[in-house]
CSV table of C-alpha atoms in Angstrom, one decimal:
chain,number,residue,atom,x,y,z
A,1,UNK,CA,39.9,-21.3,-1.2
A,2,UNK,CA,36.6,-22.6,-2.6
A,3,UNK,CA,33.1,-21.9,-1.4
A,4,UNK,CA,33.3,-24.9,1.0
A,5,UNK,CA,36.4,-24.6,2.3
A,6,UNK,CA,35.5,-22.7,5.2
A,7,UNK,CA,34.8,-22.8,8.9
A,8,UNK,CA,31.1,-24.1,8.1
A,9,UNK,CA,29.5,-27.0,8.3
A,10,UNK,CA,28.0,-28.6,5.6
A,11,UNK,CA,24.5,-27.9,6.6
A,12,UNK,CA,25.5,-24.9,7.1
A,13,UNK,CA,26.9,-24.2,2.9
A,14,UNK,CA,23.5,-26.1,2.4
A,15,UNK,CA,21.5,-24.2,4.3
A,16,UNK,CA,22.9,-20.8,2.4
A,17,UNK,CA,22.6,-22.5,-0.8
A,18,UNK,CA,18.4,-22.7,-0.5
A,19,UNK,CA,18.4,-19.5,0.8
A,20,UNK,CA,20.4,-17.8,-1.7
A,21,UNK,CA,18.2,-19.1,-4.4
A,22,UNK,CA,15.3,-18.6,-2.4
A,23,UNK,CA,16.0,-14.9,-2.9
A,24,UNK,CA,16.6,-15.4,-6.5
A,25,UNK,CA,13.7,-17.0,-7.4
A,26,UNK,CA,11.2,-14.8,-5.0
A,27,UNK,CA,10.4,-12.6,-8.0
A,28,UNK,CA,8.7,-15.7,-9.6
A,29,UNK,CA,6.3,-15.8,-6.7
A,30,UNK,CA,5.2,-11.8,-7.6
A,31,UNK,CA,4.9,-12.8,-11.6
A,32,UNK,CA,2.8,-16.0,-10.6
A,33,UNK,CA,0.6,-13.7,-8.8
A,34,UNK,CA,0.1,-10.9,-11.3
A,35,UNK,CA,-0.4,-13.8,-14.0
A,36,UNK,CA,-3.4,-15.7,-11.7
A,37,UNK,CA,-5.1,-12.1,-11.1
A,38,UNK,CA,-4.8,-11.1,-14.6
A,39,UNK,CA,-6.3,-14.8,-15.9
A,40,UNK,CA,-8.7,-14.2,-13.3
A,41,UNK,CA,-8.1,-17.3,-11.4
A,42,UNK,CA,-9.4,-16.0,-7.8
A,43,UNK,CA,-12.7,-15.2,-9.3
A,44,UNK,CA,-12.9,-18.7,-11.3
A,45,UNK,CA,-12.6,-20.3,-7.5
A,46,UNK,CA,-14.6,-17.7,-6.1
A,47,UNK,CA,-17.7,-18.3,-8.4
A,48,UNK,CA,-17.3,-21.9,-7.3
A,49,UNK,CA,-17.9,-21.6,-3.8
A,50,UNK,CA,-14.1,-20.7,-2.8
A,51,UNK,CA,-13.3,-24.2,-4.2
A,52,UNK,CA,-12.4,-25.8,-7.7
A,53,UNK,CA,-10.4,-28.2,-9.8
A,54,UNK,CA,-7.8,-27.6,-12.0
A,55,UNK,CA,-10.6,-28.8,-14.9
A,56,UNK,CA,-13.0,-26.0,-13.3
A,57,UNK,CA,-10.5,-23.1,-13.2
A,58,UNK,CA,-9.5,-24.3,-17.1
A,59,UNK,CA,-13.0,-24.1,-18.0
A,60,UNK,CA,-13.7,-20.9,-16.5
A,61,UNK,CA,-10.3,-18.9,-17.6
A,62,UNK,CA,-11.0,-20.1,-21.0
A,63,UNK,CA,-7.3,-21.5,-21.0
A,64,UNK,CA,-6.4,-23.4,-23.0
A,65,UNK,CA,-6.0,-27.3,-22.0
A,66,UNK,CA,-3.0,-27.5,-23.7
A,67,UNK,CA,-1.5,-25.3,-21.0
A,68,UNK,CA,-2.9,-27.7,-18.4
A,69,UNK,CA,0.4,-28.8,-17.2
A,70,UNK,CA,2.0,-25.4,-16.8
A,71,UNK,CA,-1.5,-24.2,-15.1
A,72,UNK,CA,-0.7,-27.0,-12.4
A,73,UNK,CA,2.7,-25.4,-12.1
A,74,UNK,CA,1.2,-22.4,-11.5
A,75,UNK,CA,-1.4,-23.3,-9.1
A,76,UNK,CA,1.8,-25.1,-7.2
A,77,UNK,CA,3.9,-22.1,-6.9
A,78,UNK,CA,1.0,-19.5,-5.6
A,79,UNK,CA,-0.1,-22.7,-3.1
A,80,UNK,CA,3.1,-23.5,-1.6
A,81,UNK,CA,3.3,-19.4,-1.1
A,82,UNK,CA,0.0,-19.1,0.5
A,83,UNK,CA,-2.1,-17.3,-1.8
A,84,UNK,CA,-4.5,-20.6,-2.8
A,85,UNK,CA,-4.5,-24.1,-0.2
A,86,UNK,CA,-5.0,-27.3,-2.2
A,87,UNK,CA,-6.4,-30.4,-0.9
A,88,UNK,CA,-6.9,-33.4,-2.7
A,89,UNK,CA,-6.3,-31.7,-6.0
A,90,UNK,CA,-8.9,-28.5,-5.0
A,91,UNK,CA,-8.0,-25.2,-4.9
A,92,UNK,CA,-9.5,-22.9,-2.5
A,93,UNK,CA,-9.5,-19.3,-1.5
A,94,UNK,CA,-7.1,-18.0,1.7
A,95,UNK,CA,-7.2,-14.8,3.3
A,96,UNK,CA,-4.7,-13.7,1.0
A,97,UNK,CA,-6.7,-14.5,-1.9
A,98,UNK,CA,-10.3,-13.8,-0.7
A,99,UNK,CA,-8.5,-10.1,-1.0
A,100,UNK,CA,-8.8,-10.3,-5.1
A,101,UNK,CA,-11.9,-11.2,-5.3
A,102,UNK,CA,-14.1,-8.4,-3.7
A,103,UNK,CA,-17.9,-8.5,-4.7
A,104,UNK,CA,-17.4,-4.8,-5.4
A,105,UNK,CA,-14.6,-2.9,-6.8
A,106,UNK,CA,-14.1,-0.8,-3.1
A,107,UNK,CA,-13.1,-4.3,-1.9
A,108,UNK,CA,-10.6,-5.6,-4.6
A,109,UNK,CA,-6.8,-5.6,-4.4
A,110,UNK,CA,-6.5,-6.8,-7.8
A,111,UNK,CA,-5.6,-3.1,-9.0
A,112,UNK,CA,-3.2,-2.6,-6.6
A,113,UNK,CA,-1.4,-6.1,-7.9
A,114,UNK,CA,-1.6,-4.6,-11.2
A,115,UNK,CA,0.3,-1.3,-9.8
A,116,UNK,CA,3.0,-2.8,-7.9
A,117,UNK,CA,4.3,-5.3,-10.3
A,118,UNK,CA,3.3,-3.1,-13.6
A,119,UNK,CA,5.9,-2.6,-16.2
A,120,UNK,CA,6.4,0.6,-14.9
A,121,UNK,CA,7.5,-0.4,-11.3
A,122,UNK,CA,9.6,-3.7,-13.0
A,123,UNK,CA,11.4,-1.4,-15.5
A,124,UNK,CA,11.7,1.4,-12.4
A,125,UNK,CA,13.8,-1.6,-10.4
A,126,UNK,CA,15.9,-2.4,-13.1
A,127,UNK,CA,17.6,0.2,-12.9
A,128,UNK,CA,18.3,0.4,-9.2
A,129,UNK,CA,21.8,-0.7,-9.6
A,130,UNK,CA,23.1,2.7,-12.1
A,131,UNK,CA,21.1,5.0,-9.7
A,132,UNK,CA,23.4,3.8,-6.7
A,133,UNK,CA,26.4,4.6,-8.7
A,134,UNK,CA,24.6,8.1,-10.1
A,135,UNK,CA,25.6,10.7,-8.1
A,136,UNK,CA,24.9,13.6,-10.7
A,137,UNK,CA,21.0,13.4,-9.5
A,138,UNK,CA,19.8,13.3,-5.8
A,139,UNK,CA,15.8,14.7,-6.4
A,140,UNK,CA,13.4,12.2,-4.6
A,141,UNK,CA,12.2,10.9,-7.8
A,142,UNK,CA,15.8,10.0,-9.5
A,143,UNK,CA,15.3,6.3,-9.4
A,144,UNK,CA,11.5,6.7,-11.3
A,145,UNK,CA,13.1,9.4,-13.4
A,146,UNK,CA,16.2,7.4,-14.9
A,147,UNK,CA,13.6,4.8,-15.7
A,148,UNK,CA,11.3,7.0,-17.4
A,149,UNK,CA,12.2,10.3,-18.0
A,150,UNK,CA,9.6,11.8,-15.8
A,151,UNK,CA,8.6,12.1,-12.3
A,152,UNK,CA,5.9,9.2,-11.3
A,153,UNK,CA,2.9,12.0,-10.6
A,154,UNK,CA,3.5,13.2,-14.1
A,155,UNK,CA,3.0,9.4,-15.5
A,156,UNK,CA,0.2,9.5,-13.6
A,157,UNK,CA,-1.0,12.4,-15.4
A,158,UNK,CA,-0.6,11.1,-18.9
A,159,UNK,CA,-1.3,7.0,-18.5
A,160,UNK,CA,-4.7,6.9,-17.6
A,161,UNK,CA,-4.6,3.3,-17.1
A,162,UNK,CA,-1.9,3.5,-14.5
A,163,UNK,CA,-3.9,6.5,-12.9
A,164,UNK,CA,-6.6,4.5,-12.6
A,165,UNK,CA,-5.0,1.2,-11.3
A,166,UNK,CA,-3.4,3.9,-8.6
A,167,UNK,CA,-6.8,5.5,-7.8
A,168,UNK,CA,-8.7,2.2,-7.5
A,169,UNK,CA,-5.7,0.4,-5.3
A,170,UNK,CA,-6.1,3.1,-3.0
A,171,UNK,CA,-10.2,2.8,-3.0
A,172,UNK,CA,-9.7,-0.5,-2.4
A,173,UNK,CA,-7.3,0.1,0.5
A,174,UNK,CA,-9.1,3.2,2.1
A,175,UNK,CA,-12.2,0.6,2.3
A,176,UNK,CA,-10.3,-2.6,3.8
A,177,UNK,CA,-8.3,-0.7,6.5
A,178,UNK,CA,-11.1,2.4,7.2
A,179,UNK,CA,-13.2,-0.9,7.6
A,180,UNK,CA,-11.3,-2.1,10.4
A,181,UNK,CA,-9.7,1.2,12.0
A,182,UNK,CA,-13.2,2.5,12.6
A,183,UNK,CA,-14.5,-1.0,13.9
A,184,UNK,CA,-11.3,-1.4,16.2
A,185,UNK,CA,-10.4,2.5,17.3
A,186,UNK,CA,-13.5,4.3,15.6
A,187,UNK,CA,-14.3,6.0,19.0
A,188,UNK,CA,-11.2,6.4,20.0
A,189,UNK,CA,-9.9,8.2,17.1
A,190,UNK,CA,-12.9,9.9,15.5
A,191,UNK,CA,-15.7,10.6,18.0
A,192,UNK,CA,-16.4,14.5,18.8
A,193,UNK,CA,-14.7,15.6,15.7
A,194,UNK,CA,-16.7,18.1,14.0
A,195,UNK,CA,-14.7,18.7,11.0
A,196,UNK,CA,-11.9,16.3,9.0
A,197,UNK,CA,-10.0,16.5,5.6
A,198,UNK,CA,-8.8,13.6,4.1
A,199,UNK,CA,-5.5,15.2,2.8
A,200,UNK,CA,-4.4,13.4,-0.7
A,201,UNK,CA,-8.0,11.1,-0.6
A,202,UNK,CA,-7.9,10.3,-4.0
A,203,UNK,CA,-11.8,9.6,-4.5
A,204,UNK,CA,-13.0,9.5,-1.2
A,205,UNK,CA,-12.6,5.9,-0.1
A,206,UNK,CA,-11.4,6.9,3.7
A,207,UNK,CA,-13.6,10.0,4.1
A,208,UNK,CA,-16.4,8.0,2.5
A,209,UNK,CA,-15.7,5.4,5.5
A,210,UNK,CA,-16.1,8.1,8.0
A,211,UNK,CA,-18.3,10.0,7.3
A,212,UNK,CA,-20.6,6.9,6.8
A,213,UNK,CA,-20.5,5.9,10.3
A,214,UNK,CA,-19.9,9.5,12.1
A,215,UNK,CA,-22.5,11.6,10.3
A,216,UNK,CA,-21.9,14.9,11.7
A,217,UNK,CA,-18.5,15.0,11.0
A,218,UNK,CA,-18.5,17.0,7.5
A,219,UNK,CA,-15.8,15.8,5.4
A,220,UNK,CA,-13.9,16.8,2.7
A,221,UNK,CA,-11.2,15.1,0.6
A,222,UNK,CA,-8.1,17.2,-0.7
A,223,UNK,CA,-6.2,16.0,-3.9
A,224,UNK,CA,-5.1,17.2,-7.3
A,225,UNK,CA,-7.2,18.3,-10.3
A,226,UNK,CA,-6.4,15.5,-12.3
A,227,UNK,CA,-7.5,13.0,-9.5
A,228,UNK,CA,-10.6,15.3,-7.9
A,229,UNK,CA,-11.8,15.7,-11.6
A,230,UNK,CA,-12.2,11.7,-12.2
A,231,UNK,CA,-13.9,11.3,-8.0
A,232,UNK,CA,-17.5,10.0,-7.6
A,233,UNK,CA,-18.9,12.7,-6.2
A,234,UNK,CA,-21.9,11.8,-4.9
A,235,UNK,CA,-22.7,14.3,-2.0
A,236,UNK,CA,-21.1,12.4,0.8
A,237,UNK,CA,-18.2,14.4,1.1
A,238,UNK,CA,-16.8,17.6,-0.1
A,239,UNK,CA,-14.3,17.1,-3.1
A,240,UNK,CA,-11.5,19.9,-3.2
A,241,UNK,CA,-8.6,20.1,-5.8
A,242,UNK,CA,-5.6,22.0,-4.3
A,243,UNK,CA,-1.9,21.5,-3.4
A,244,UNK,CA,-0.9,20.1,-0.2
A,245,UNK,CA,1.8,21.9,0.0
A,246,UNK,CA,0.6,25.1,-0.6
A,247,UNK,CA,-2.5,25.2,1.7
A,248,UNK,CA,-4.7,22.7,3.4
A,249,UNK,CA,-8.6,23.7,4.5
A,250,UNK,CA,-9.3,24.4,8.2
A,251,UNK,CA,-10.6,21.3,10.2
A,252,UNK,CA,-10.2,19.3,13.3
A,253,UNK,CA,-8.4,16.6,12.2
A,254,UNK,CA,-6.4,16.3,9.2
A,255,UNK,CA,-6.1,12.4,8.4
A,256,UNK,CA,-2.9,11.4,6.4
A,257,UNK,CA,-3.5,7.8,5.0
A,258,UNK,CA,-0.4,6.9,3.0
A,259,UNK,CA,0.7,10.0,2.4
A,260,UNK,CA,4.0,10.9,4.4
A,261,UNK,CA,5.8,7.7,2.7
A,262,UNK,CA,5.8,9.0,-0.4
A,263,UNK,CA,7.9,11.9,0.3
A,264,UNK,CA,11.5,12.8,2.4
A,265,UNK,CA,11.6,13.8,5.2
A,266,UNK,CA,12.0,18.0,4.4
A,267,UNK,CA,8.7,17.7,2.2
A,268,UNK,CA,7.0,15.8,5.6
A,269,UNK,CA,7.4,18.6,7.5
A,270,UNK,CA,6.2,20.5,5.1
A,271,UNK,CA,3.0,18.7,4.3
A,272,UNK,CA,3.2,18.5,8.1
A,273,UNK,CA,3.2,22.8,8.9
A,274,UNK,CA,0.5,22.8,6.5
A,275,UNK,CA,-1.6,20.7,8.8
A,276,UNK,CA,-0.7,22.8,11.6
A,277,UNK,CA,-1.9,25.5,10.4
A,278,UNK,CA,-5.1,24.1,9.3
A,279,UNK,CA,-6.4,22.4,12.2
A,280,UNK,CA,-7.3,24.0,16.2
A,281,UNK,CA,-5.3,23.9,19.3
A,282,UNK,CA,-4.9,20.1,21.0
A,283,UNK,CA,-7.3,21.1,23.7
A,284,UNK,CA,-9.9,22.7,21.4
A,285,UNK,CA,-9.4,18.5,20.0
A,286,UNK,CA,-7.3,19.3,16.7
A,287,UNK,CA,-4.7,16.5,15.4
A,288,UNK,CA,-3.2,15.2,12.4
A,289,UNK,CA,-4.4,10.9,12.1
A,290,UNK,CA,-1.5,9.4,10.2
A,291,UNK,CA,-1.9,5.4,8.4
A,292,UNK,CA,1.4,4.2,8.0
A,293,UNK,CA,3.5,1.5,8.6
A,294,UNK,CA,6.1,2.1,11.4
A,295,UNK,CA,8.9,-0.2,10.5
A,296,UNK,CA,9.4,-2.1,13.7
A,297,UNK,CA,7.2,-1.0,16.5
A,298,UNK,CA,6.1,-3.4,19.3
A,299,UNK,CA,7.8,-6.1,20.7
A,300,UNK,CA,5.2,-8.9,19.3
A,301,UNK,CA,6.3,-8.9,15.4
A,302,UNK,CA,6.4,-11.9,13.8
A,303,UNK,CA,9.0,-12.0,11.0
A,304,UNK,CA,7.0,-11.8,7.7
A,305,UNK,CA,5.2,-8.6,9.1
A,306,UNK,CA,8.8,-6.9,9.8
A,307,UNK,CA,9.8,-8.2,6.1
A,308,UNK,CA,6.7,-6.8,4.2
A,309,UNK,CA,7.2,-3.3,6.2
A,310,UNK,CA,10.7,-3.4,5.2
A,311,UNK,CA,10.2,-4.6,1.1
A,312,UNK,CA,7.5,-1.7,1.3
A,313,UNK,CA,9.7,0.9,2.1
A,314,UNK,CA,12.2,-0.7,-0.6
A,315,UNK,CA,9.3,-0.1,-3.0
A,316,UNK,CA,9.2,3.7,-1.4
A,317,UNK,CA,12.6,4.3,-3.2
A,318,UNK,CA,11.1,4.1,-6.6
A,319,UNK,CA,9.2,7.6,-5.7
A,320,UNK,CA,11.7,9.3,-3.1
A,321,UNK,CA,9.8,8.0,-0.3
A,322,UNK,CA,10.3,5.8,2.8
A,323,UNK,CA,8.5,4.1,5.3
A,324,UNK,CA,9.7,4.7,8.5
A,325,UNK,CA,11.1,3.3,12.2
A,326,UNK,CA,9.5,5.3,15.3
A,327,UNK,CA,12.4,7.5,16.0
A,328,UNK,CA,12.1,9.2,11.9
A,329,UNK,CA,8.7,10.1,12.3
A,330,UNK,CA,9.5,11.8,16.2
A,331,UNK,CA,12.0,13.6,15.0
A,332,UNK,CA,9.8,14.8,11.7
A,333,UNK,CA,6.8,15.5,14.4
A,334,UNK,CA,8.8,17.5,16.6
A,335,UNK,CA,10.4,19.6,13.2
A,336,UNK,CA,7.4,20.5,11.9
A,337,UNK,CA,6.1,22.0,15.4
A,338,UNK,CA,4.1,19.0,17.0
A,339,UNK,CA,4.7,18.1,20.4
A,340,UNK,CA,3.5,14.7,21.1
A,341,UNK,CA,2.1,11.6,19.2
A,342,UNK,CA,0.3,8.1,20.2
A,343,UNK,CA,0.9,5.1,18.2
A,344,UNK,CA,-2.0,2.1,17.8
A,345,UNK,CA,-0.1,-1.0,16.2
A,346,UNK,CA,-3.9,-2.1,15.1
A,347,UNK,CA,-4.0,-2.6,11.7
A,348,UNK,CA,-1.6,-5.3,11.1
A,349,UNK,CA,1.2,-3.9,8.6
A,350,UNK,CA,-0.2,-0.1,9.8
A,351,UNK,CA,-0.6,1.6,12.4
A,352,UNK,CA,-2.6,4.7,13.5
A,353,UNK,CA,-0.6,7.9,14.5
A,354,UNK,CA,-2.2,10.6,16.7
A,355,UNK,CA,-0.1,13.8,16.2
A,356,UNK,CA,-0.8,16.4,18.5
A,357,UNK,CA,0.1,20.5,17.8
């Protein structure tokens, strides 16, 4: 029987032949973006007002006009994808965009394009296929490991560059989310807190946040030696190296901000007990704040946000993560010795979790 000869229509075979190669050909759209961030296109358009030619971005990426053509092909393919609009043959800044081009470094994404399609993560999903078919190794870091040899944190340890693309991603991200958690819940979540650790803060970016607007809350990030050792300290917070796992300061809150996804669901409630043991009774106003994506919640999702939640927690597999549906974290919660929780779907792709001892 061939391809067609089936109980479709021929829209239908149609239909599955643009999406099949849709799926094919979405790689391109992460390349095109890595290549416009690293040729510094968004700042070209940027410096221009949050508008320019194809002549005005040539000039200002110093690329070469022979490559004029191809830049146009470029500029299509990130357009038609949302990252720039064109009109009349001028580019301009979206949402997406204005993202990468941050006055100051706290408020650019471009490191955190530079992590998630590095050569590292590309050469990680290569081989995704022969760690399927592995069964020898089942640590959470296999599929990393058969890539590289080592597990990601110990990369991190001897690439500086890639430690530093991770540390200033998450600066980046602390500031842009802590930005609008504490304009959208900041009372709700953070008022009448004395104390809070910021447990795997890399250099302070959340805490930072806080403690700028709640000054009496003292706060202290958590993290380890090779991260505290590079963080700005400049007073605002209290820098601590130490192990998660192994003990966690007293305070009452512990705030989790992309941690949990990068770990199974034993070492969660692990991470987890350690928070219970470090912050107060509920009624005495102790909790653990979680950031995280929960894969699904709430009746309103539009399709793309449900398909980024779900590629992220695709991307978790590289490190022996997951992002999770409502019912994992409960169940993780209720291991680790919490007994309730309250989720706030207000940060688009995250949310904020109140977990309660």
């Amino acid at each position: 029987m061939s391809c067609t000869e089936q109980e479709l229509s021929t829209q239908d075979m149609l239909q599955g032949h643009i999406d099949l190669h849709h799926h094919l050909y979405g790689y391109h759209k992460s390349m095109a973006l890595l290549c416009a961030t690293d040729l510094g296109i968004p700042g070209a358009i940027h410096r221009r007002g949050g508008a320019a030619t194809i002549s005005d971005i040539v000039a200002d990426t110093m690329i070469p006009p022979a490559k004029l053509p191809h830049l146009r092909r470029l500029m299509r393919v990130l357009s038609v994808s949302g990252i720039f609009a064109v009109e009349e043959d001028v580019y301009k800044l979206t949402p997406a965009s204005r993202l990468l081009v941050g006055d100051k470094a706290s408020c650019n994404f471009s490191p955190l394009v530079h992590l998630v399609v590095s050569p590292a993560m590309l050469t990680t999903f290569s081989s995704l296929s022969p760690w399927f078919r592995d069964g020898r190794n089942a640590s959470p870091t296999a599929l990393f490991e058969m890539a590289h040899g080592m597990p990601p944190w110990e990369m991190m340890k001897r690439d500086d560059t890639m430690n530093s693309a991770l540390n200033d991603a998450c600066v980046a991200d602390s500031s842009f989310l802590m930005e609008i958690a504490l304009r959208e819940r900041g009372d709700v979540v953070f008022r009448g807190l004395r104390s809070l650790v910021d447990v795997g803060g890399g250099h302070g970016g959340a805490a930072m946040a806080i403690a700028k607007a709640f000054p009496d809350i003292k706060c202290s990030v958590l993290d380890l030696p090779h991260v505290i050792s590079q963080a700005p300290d400049d007073g605002t917070v209290c820098f601590i190296a130490g192990d998660m796992f192994e003990d966690i300061p007293p305070a009452d809150a512990v705030l989790l901000k992309h941690v949990l996804h990068c770990w199974d669901a034993d070492d969660c409630v692990k991470i987890l007990g350690q928070c219970k043991k470090a912050i107060p009774a509920r009624g005495d106003g102790g909790k653990v704040i979680l950031i995280n994506p929960v894969i699904g919640y709430g009746v309103k999702q539009d399709s793309t946000l449900k398909e980024t939640q779900v590629l992220a927690d695709m991307n978790m597999i590289a490190i022996g993560g997951a992002e999770r549906e409502e019912h994992e974290f409960k169940k993780i919660f209720l291991d680790a010795g919490f007994s309730d929780y309250r989720i706030m779907p207000v940060l688009g792709l995250m949310s904020i979790i109140e977990v309660y001892p």
